[in-house]
PDB file of C-alpha atoms in Angstrom:
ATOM      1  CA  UNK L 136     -84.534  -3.687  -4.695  1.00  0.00           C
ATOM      2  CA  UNK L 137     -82.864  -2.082  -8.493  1.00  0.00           C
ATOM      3  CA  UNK L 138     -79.919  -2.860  -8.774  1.00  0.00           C
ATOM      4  CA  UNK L 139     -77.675  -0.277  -6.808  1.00  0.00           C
ATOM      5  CA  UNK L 140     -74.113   1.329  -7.800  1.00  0.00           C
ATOM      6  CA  UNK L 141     -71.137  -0.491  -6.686  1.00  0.00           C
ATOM      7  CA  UNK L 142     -69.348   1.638  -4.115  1.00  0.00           C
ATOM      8  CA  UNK L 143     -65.283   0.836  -3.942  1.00  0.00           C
ATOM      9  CA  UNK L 144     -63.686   2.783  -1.029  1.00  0.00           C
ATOM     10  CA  UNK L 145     -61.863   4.907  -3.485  1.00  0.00           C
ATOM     11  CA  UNK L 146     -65.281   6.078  -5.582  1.00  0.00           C
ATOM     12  CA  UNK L 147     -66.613   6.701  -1.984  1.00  0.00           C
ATOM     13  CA  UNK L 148     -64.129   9.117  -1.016  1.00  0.00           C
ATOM     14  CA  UNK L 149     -64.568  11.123  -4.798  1.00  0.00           C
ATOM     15  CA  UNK L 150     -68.498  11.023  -4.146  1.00  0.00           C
ATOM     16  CA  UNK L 151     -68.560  11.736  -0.452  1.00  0.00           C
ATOM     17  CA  UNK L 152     -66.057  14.482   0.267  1.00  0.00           C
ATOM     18  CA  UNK L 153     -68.818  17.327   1.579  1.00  0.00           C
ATOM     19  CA  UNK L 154     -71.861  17.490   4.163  1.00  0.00           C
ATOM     20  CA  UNK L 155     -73.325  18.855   0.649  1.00  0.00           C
ATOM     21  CA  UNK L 156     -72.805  15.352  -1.196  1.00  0.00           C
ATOM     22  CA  UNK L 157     -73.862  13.444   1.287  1.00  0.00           C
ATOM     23  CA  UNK L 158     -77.283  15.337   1.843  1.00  0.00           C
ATOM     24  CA  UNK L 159     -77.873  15.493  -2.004  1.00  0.00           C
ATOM     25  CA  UNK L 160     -77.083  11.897  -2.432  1.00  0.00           C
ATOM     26  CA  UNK L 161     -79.665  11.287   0.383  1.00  0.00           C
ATOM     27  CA  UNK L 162     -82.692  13.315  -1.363  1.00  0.00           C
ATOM     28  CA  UNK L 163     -81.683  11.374  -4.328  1.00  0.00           C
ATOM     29  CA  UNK L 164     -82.820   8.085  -2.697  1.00  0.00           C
ATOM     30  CA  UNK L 165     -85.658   9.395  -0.679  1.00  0.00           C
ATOM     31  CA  UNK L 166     -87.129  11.810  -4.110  1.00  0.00           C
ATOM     32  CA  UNK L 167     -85.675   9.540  -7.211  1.00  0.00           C
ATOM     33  CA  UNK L 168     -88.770  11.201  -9.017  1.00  0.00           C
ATOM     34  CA  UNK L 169     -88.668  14.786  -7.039  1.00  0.00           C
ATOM     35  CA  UNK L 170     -89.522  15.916  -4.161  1.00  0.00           C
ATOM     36  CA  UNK L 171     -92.618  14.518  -2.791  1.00  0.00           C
ATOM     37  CA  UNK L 172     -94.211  15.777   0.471  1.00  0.00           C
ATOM     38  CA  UNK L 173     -94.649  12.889   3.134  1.00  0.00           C
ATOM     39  CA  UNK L 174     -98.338  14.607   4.541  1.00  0.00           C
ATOM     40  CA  UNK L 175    -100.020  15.745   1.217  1.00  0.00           C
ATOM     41  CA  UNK L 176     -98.250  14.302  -2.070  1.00  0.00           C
ATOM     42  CA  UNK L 177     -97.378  17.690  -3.390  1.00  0.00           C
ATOM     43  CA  UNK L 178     -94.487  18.112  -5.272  1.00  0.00           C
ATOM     44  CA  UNK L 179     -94.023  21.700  -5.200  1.00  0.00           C
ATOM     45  CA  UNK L 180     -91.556  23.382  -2.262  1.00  0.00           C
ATOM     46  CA  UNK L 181     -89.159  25.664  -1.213  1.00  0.00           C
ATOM     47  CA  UNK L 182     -85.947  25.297   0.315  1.00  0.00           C
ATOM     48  CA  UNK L 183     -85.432  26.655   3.458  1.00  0.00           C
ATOM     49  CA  UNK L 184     -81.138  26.923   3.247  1.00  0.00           C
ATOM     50  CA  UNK L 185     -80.707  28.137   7.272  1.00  0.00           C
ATOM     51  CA  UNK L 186     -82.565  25.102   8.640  1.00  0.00           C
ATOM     52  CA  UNK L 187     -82.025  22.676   5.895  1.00  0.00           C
ATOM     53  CA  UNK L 188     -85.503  22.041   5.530  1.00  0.00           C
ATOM     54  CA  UNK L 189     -88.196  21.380   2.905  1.00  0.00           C
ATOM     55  CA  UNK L 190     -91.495  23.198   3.333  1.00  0.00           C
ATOM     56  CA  UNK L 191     -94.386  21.797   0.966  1.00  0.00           C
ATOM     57  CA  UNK L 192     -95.988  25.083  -0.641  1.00  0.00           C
ATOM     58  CA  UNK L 193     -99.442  23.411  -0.456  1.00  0.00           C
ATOM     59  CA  UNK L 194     -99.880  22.515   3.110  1.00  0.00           C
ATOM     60  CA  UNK L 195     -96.748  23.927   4.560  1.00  0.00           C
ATOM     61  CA  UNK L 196     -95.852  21.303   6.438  1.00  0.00           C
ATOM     62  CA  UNK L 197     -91.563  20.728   6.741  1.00  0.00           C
ATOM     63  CA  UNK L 198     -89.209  18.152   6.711  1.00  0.00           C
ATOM     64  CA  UNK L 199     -85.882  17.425   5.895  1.00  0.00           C
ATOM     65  CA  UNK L 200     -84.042  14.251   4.342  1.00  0.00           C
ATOM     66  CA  UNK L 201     -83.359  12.354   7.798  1.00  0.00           C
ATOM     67  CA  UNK L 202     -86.885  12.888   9.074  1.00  0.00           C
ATOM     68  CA  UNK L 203     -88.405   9.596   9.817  1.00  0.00           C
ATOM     69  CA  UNK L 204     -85.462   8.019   8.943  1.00  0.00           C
ATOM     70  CA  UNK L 205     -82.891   6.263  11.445  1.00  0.00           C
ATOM     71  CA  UNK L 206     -80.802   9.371  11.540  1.00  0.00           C
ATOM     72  CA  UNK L 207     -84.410  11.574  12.536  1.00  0.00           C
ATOM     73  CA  UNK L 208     -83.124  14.465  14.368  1.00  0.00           C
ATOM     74  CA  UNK L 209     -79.067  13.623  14.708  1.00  0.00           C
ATOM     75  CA  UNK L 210     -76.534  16.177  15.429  1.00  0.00           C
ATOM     76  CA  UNK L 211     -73.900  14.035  13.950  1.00  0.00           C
ATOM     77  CA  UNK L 212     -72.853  15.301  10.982  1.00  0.00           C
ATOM     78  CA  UNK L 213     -74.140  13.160   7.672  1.00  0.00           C
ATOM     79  CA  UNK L 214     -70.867  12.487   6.626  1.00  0.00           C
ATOM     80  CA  UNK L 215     -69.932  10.963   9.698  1.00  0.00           C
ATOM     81  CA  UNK L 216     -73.095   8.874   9.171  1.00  0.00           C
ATOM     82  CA  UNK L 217     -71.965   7.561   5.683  1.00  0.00           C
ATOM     83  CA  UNK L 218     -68.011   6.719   6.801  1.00  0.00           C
ATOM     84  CA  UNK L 219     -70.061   4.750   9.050  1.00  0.00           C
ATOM     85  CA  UNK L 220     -72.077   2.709   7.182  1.00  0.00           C
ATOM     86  CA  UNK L 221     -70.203   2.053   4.686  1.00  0.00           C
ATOM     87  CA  UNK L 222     -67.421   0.246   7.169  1.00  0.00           C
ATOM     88  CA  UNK L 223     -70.289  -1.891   8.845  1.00  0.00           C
ATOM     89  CA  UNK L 224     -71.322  -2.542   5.514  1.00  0.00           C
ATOM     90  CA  UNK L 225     -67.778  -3.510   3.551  1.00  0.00           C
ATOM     91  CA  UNK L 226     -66.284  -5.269   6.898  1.00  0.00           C
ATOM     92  CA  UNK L 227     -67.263  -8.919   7.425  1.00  0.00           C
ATOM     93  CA  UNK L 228     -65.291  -8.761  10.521  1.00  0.00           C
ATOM     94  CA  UNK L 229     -67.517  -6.193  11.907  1.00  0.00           C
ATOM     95  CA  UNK L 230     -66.721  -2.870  13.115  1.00  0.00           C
ATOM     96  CA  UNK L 231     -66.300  -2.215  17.071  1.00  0.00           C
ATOM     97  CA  UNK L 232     -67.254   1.195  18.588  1.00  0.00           C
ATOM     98  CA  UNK L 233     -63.934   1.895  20.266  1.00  0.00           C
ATOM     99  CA  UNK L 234     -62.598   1.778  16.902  1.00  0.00           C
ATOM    100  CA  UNK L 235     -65.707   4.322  15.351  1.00  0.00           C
ATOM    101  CA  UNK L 236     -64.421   6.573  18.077  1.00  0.00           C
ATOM    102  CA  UNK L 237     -60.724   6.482  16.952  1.00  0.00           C
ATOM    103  CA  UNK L 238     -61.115   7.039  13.088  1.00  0.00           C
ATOM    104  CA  UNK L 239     -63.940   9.070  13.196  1.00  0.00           C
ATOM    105  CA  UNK L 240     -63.094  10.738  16.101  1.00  0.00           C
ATOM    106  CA  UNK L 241     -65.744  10.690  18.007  1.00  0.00           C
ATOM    107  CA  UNK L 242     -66.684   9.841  21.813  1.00  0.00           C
ATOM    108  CA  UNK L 243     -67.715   6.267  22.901  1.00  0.00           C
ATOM    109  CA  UNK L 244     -71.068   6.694  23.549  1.00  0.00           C
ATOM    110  CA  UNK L 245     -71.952   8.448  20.190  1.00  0.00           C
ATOM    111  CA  UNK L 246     -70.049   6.115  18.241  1.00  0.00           C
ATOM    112  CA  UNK L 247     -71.735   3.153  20.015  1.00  0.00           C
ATOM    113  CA  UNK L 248     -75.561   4.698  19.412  1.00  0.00           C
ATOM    114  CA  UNK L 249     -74.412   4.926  15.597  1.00  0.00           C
ATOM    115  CA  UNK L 250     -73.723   1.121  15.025  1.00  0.00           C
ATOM    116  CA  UNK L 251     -76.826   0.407  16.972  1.00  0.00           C
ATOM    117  CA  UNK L 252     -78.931   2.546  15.183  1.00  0.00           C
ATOM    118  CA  UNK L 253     -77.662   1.249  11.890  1.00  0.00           C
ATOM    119  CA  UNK L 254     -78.159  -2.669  13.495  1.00  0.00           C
ATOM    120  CA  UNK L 255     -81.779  -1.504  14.249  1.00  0.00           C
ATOM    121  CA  UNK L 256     -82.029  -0.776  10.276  1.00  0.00           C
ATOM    122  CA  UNK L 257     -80.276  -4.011   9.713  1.00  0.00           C
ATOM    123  CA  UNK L 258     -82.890  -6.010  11.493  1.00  0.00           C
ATOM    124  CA  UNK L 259     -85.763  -4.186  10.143  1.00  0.00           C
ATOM    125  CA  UNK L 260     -84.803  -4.732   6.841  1.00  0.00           C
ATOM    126  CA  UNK L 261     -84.126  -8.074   7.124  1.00  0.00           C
ATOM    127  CA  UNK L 262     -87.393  -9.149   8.758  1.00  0.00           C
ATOM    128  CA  UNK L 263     -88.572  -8.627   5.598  1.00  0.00           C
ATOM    129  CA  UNK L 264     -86.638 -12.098   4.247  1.00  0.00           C
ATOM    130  CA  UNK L 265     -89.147 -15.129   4.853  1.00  0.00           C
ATOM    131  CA  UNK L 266     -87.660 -18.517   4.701  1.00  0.00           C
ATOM    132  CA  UNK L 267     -88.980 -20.929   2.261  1.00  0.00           C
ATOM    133  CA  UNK L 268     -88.203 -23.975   0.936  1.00  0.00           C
ATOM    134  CA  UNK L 269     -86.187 -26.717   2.652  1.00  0.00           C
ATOM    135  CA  UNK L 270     -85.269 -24.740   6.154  1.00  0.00           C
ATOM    136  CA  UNK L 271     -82.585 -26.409   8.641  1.00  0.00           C
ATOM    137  CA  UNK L 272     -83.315 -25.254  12.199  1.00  0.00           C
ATOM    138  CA  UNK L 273     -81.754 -25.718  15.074  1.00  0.00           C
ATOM    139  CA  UNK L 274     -80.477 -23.774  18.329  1.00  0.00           C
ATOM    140  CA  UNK L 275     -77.163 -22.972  19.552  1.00  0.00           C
ATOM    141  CA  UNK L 276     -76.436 -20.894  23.125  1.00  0.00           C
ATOM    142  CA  UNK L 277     -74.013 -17.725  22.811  1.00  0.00           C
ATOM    143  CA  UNK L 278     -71.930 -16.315  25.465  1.00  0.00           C
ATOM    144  CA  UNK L 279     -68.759 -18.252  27.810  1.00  0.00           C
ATOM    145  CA  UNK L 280     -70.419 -20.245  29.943  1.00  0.00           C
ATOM    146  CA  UNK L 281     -69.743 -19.921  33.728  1.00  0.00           C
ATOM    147  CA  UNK L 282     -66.991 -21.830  34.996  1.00  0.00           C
ATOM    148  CA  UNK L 283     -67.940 -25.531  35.897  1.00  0.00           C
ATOM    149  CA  UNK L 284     -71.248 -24.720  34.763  1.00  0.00           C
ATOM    150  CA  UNK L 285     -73.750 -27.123  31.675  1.00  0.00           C
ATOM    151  CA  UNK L 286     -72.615 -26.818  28.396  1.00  0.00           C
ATOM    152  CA  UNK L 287     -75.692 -27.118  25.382  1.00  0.00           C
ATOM    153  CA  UNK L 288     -79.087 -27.330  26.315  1.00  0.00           C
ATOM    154  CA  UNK L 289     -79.209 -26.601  30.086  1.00  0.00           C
ATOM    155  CA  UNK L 290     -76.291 -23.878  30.070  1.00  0.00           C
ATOM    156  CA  UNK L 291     -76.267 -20.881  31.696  1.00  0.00           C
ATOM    157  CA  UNK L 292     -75.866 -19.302  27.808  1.00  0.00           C
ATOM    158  CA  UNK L 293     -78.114 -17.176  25.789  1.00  0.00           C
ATOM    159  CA  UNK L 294     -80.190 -19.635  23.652  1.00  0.00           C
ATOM    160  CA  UNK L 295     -80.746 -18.625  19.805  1.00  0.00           C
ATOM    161  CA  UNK L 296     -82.497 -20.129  17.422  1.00  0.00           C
ATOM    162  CA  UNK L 297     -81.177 -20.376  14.368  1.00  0.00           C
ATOM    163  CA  UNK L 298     -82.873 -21.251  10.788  1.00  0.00           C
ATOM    164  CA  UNK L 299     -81.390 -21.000   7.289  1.00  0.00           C
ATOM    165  CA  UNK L 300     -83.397 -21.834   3.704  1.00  0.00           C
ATOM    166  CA  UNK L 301     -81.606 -23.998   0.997  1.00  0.00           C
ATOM    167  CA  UNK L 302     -81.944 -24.276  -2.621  1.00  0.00           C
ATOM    168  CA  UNK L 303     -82.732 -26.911  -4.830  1.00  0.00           C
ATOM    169  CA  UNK L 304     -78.971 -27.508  -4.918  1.00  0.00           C
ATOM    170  CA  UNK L 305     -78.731 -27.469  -1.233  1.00  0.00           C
ATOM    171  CA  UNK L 306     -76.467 -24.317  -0.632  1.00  0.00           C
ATOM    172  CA  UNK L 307     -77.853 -21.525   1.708  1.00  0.00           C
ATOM    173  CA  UNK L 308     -79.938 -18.749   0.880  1.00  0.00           C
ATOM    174  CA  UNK L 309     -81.287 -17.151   3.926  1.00  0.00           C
ATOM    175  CA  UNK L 310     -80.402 -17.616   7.598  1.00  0.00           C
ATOM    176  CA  UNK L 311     -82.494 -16.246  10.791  1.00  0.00           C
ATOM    177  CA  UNK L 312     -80.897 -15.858  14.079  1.00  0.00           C
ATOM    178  CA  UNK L 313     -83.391 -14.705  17.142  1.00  0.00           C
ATOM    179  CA  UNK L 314     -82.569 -14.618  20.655  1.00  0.00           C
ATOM    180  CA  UNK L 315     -84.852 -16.852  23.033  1.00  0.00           C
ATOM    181  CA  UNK L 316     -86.314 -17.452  26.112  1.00  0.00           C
ATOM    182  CA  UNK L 317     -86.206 -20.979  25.752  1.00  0.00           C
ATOM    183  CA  UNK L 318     -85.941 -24.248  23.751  1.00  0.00           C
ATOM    184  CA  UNK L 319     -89.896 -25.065  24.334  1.00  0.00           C
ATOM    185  CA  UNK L 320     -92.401 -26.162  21.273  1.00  0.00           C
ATOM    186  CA  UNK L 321     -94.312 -22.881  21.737  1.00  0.00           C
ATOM    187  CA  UNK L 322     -91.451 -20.577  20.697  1.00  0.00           C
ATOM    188  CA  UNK L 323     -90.489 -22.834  18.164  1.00  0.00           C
ATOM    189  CA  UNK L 324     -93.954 -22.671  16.429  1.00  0.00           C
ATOM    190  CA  UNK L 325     -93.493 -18.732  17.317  1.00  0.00           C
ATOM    191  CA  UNK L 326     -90.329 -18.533  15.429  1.00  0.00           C
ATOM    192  CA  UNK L 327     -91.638 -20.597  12.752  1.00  0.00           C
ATOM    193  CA  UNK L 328     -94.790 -18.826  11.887  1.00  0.00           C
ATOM    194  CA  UNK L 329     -93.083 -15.664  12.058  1.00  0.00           C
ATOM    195  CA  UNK L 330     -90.003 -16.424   9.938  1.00  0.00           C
ATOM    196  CA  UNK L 331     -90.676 -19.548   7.715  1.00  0.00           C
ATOM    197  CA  UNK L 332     -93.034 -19.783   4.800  1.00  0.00           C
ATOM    198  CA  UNK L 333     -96.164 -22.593   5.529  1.00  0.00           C
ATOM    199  CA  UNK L 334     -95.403 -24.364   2.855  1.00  0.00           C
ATOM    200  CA  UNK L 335     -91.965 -24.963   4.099  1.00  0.00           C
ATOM    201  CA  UNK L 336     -89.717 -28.437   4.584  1.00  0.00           C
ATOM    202  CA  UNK L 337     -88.171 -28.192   8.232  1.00  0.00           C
ATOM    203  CA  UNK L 338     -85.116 -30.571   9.065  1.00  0.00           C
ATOM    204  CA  UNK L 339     -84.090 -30.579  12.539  1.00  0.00           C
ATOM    205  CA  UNK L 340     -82.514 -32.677  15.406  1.00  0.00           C
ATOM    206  CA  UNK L 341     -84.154 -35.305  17.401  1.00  0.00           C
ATOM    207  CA  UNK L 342     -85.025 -32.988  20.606  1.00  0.00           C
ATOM    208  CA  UNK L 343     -88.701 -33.762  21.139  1.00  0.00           C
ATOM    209  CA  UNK L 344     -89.573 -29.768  21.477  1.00  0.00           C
ATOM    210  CA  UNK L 345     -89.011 -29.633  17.758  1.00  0.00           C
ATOM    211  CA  UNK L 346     -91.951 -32.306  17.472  1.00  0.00           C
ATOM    212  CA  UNK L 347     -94.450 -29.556  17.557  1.00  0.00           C
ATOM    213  CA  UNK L 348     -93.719 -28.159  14.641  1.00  0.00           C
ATOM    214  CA  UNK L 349     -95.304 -31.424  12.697  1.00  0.00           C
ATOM    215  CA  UNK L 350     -98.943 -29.793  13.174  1.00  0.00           C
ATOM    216  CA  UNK L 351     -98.079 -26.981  11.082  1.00  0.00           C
ATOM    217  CA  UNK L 352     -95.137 -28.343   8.589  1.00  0.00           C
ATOM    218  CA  UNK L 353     -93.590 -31.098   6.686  1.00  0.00           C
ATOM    219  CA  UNK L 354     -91.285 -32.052   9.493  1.00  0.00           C
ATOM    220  CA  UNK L 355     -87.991 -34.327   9.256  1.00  0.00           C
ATOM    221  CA  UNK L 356     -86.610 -34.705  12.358  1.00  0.00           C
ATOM    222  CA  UNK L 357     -83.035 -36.890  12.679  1.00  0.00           C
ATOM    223  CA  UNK L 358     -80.656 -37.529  15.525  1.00  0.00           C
ATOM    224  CA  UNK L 359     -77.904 -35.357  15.024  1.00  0.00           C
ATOM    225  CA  UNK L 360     -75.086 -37.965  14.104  1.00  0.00           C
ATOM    226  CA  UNK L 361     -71.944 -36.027  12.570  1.00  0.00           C
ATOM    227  CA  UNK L 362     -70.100 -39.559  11.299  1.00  0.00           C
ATOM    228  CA  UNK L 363     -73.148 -41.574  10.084  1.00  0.00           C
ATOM    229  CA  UNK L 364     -75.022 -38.212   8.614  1.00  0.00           C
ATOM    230  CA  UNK L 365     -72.174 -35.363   8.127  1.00  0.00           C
ATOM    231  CA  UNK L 366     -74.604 -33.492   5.704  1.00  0.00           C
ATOM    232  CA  UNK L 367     -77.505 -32.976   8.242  1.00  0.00           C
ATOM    233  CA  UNK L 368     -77.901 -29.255   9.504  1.00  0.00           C
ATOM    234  CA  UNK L 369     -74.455 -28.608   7.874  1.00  0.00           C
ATOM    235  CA  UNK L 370     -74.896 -25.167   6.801  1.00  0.00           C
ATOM    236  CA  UNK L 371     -76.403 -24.234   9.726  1.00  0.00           C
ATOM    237  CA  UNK L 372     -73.815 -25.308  11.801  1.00  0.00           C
ATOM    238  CA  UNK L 373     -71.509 -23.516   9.591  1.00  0.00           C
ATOM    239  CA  UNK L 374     -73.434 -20.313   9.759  1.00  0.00           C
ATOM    240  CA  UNK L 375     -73.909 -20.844  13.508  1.00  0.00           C
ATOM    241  CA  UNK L 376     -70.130 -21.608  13.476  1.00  0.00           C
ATOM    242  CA  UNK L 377     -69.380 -18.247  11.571  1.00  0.00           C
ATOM    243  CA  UNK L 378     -71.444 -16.162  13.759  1.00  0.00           C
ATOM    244  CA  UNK L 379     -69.594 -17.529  16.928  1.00  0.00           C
ATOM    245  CA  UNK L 380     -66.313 -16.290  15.213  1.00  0.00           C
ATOM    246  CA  UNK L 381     -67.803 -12.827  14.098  1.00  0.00           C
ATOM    247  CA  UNK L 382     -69.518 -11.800  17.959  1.00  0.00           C
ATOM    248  CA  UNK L 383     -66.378 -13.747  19.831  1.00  0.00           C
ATOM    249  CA  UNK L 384     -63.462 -12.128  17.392  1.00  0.00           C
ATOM    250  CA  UNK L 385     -64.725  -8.670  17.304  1.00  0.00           C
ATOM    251  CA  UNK L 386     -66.353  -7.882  20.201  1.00  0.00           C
ATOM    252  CA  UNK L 387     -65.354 -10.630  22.851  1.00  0.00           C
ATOM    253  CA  UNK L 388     -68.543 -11.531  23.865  1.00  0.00           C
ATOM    254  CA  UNK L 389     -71.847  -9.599  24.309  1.00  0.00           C
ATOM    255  CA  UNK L 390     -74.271  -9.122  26.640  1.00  0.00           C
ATOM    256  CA  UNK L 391     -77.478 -11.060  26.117  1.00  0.00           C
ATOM    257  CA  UNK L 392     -79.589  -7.692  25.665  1.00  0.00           C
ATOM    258  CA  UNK L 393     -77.723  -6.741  22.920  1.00  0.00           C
ATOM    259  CA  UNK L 394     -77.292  -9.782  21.437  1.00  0.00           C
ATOM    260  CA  UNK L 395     -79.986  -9.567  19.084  1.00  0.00           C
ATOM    261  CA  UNK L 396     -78.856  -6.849  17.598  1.00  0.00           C
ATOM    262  CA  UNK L 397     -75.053  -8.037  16.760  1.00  0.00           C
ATOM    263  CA  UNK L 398     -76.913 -11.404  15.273  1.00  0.00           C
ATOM    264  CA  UNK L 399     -78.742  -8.843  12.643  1.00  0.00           C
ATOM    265  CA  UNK L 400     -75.755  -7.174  11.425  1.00  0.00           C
ATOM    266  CA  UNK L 401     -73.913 -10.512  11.189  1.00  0.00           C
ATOM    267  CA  UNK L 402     -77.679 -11.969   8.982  1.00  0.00           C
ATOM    268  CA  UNK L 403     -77.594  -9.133   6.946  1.00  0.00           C
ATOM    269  CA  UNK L 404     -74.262  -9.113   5.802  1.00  0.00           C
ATOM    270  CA  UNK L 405     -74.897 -12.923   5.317  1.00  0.00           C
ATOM    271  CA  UNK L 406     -77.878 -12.506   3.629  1.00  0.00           C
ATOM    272  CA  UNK L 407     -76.837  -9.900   1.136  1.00  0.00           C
ATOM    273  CA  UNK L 408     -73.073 -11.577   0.195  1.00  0.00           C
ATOM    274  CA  UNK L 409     -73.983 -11.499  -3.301  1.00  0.00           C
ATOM    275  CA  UNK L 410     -74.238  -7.777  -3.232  1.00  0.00           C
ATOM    276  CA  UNK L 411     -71.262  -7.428  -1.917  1.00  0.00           C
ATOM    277  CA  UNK L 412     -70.289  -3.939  -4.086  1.00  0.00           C
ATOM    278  CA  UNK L 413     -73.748  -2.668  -3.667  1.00  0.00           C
ATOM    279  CA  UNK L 414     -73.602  -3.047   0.144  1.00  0.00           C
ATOM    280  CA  UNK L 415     -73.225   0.412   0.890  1.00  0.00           C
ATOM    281  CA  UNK L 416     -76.250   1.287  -0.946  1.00  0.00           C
ATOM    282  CA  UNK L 417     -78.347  -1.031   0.033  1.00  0.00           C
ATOM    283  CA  UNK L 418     -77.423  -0.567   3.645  1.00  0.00           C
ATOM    284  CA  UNK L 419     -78.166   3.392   3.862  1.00  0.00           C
ATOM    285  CA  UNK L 420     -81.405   2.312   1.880  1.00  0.00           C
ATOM    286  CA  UNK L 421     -82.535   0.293   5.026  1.00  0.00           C
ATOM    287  CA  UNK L 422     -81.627   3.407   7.075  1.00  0.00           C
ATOM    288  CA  UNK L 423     -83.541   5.598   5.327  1.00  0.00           C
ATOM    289  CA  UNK L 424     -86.627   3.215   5.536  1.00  0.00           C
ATOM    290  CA  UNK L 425     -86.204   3.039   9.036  1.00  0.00           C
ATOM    291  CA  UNK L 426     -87.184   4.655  12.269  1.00  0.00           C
ATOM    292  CA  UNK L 427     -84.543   6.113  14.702  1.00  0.00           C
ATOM    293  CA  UNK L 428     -84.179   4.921  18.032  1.00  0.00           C
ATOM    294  CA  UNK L 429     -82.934   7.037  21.084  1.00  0.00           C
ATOM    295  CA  UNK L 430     -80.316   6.034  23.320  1.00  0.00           C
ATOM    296  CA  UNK L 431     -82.429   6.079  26.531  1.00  0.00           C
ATOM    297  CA  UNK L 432     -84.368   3.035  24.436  1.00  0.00           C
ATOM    298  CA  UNK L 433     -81.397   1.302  23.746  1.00  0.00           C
ATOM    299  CA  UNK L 434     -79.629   1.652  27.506  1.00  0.00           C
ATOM    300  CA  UNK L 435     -83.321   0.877  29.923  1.00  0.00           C
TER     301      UNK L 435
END
């Protein structure tokens, strides 16, 4: 992605103060070049100012700068939207609903379908991140575990498996977080092809499900041994660590159906640290590239 404006709180509140703003800084992003109509190409339109719509003057057809986007038909007003975004994007902490619903003033339920809308865009975007490389993996179970019940592999606990790419100098790059059934070769290998380049170096643990990932990649398993190898899987288990903090601090445990969906905010954040100024940007980007998602979907 170009390089994107850096967006201070203060500069947001001069360039976002009107429904108008906010809806001409949104055709900016979707048009850069013009106006450009998603059935036939044509470039040519009116404005239709009741309705807020665009109708193509060679095939007629109409649309409007949310359409197809993650805020397709919303009756929340776009600069609701934006405050939004920009606080998931500029909060490392993360942002809870019941505090969306305070400073925005809005009810519960709307505020909650807004950060999960904007989580769907995270995730989308993200999937587009392959990891390449030298790639620690490794699982790690989310949720308190029932009292007296297993702790690790064997607990009661949402299993996730967890994956993040190093550089030639060994810091992080790119972590993946997915929510699974189970700690089995097959989704291993399912992760794996779906998330980690072919080419790739994986270091793991000992556990013998990981051995299945030697017919497909240069694989290094070692027992995990903190005191004789205190550099193997570290960054995962700090990112792991971190992500623990970020679900447990904020919102005090999850669900495991929404899980998935917490675990994308906290990757993308991650994932785009060095961007931290252009955050804002980059998130309503991934909106905008996005498709919406309905509450019924979200609540089944």
């Amino acid at each position: 992605m170009a390089q994107q404006e850096t967006m201070t709180l203060k500069r947001f509140q001069e360039k976002f103060d009107t429904e108008q703003s906010c809806h001409d800084h949104l055709f900016q992003i979707r048009w850069p070049e013009g106006f450009c109509c998603p059935k036939c190409q044509s470039q040519s339109f009116y404005f239709l100012e009741t309705r807020k719509l665009y109708q193509c003057v060679a095939c007629k057809h109409q649309t409007s700068v949310t359409a197809g986007t993650i805020m397709h038909k919303t009756h929340t007003p776009l600069l609701t939207w934006f405050w939004t975004i920009f606080l998931m994007a500029h909060d490392k902490r993360g942002i809870s609903a019941t505090y969306i619903a305070r400073e925005l003033e809005l009810t519960y339920p709307t505020a909650w379908l807004l950060l999960q809308k904007v989580r769907k865009a995270m995730g989308d975007r993200d999937a587009n991140y392959r990891l390449a490389g030298l790639v620690e993996l490794d699982d790690a179970f989310f949720g308190a575990p029932t009292e007296g019940g297993k702790r690790g592999r064997g607990t009661e606990q949402t299993p996730v498996l967890v994956g993040v790419s190093l550089n030639k100098q060994g810091a992080p790059q790119y972590v993946k977080m997915q929510v699974i059934p189970d700690v089995k070769g097959k989704t291993l290998i399912d992760f794996a092809q779906r998330h980690i380049d072919p080419g790739a170096t994986i270091s793991s643990d000992a556990y013998h499900s990981y051995n299945a990932l030697a017919k497909e990649y240069n694989h290094q398993p070692l027992k995990f041994n903190v005191k004789e190898n205190p550099d193997h899987l570290k960054w995962l288990h700090t990112m792991i660590s971190n992500a623990k903090a970020f679900i447990g601090g904020t919102f005090h445990g999850l669900a495991p159906k929404h899980l998935q969906a917490y675990l994308n905010e906290f990757c993308f954040r991650t994932n785009l640290r060095q961007f931290e100024g252009q955050l804002f940007n980059r998130l309503l980007s991934a909106c905008i590239s996005t498709d919406t998602i309905t509450y019924q979907e979200l609540t089944i």
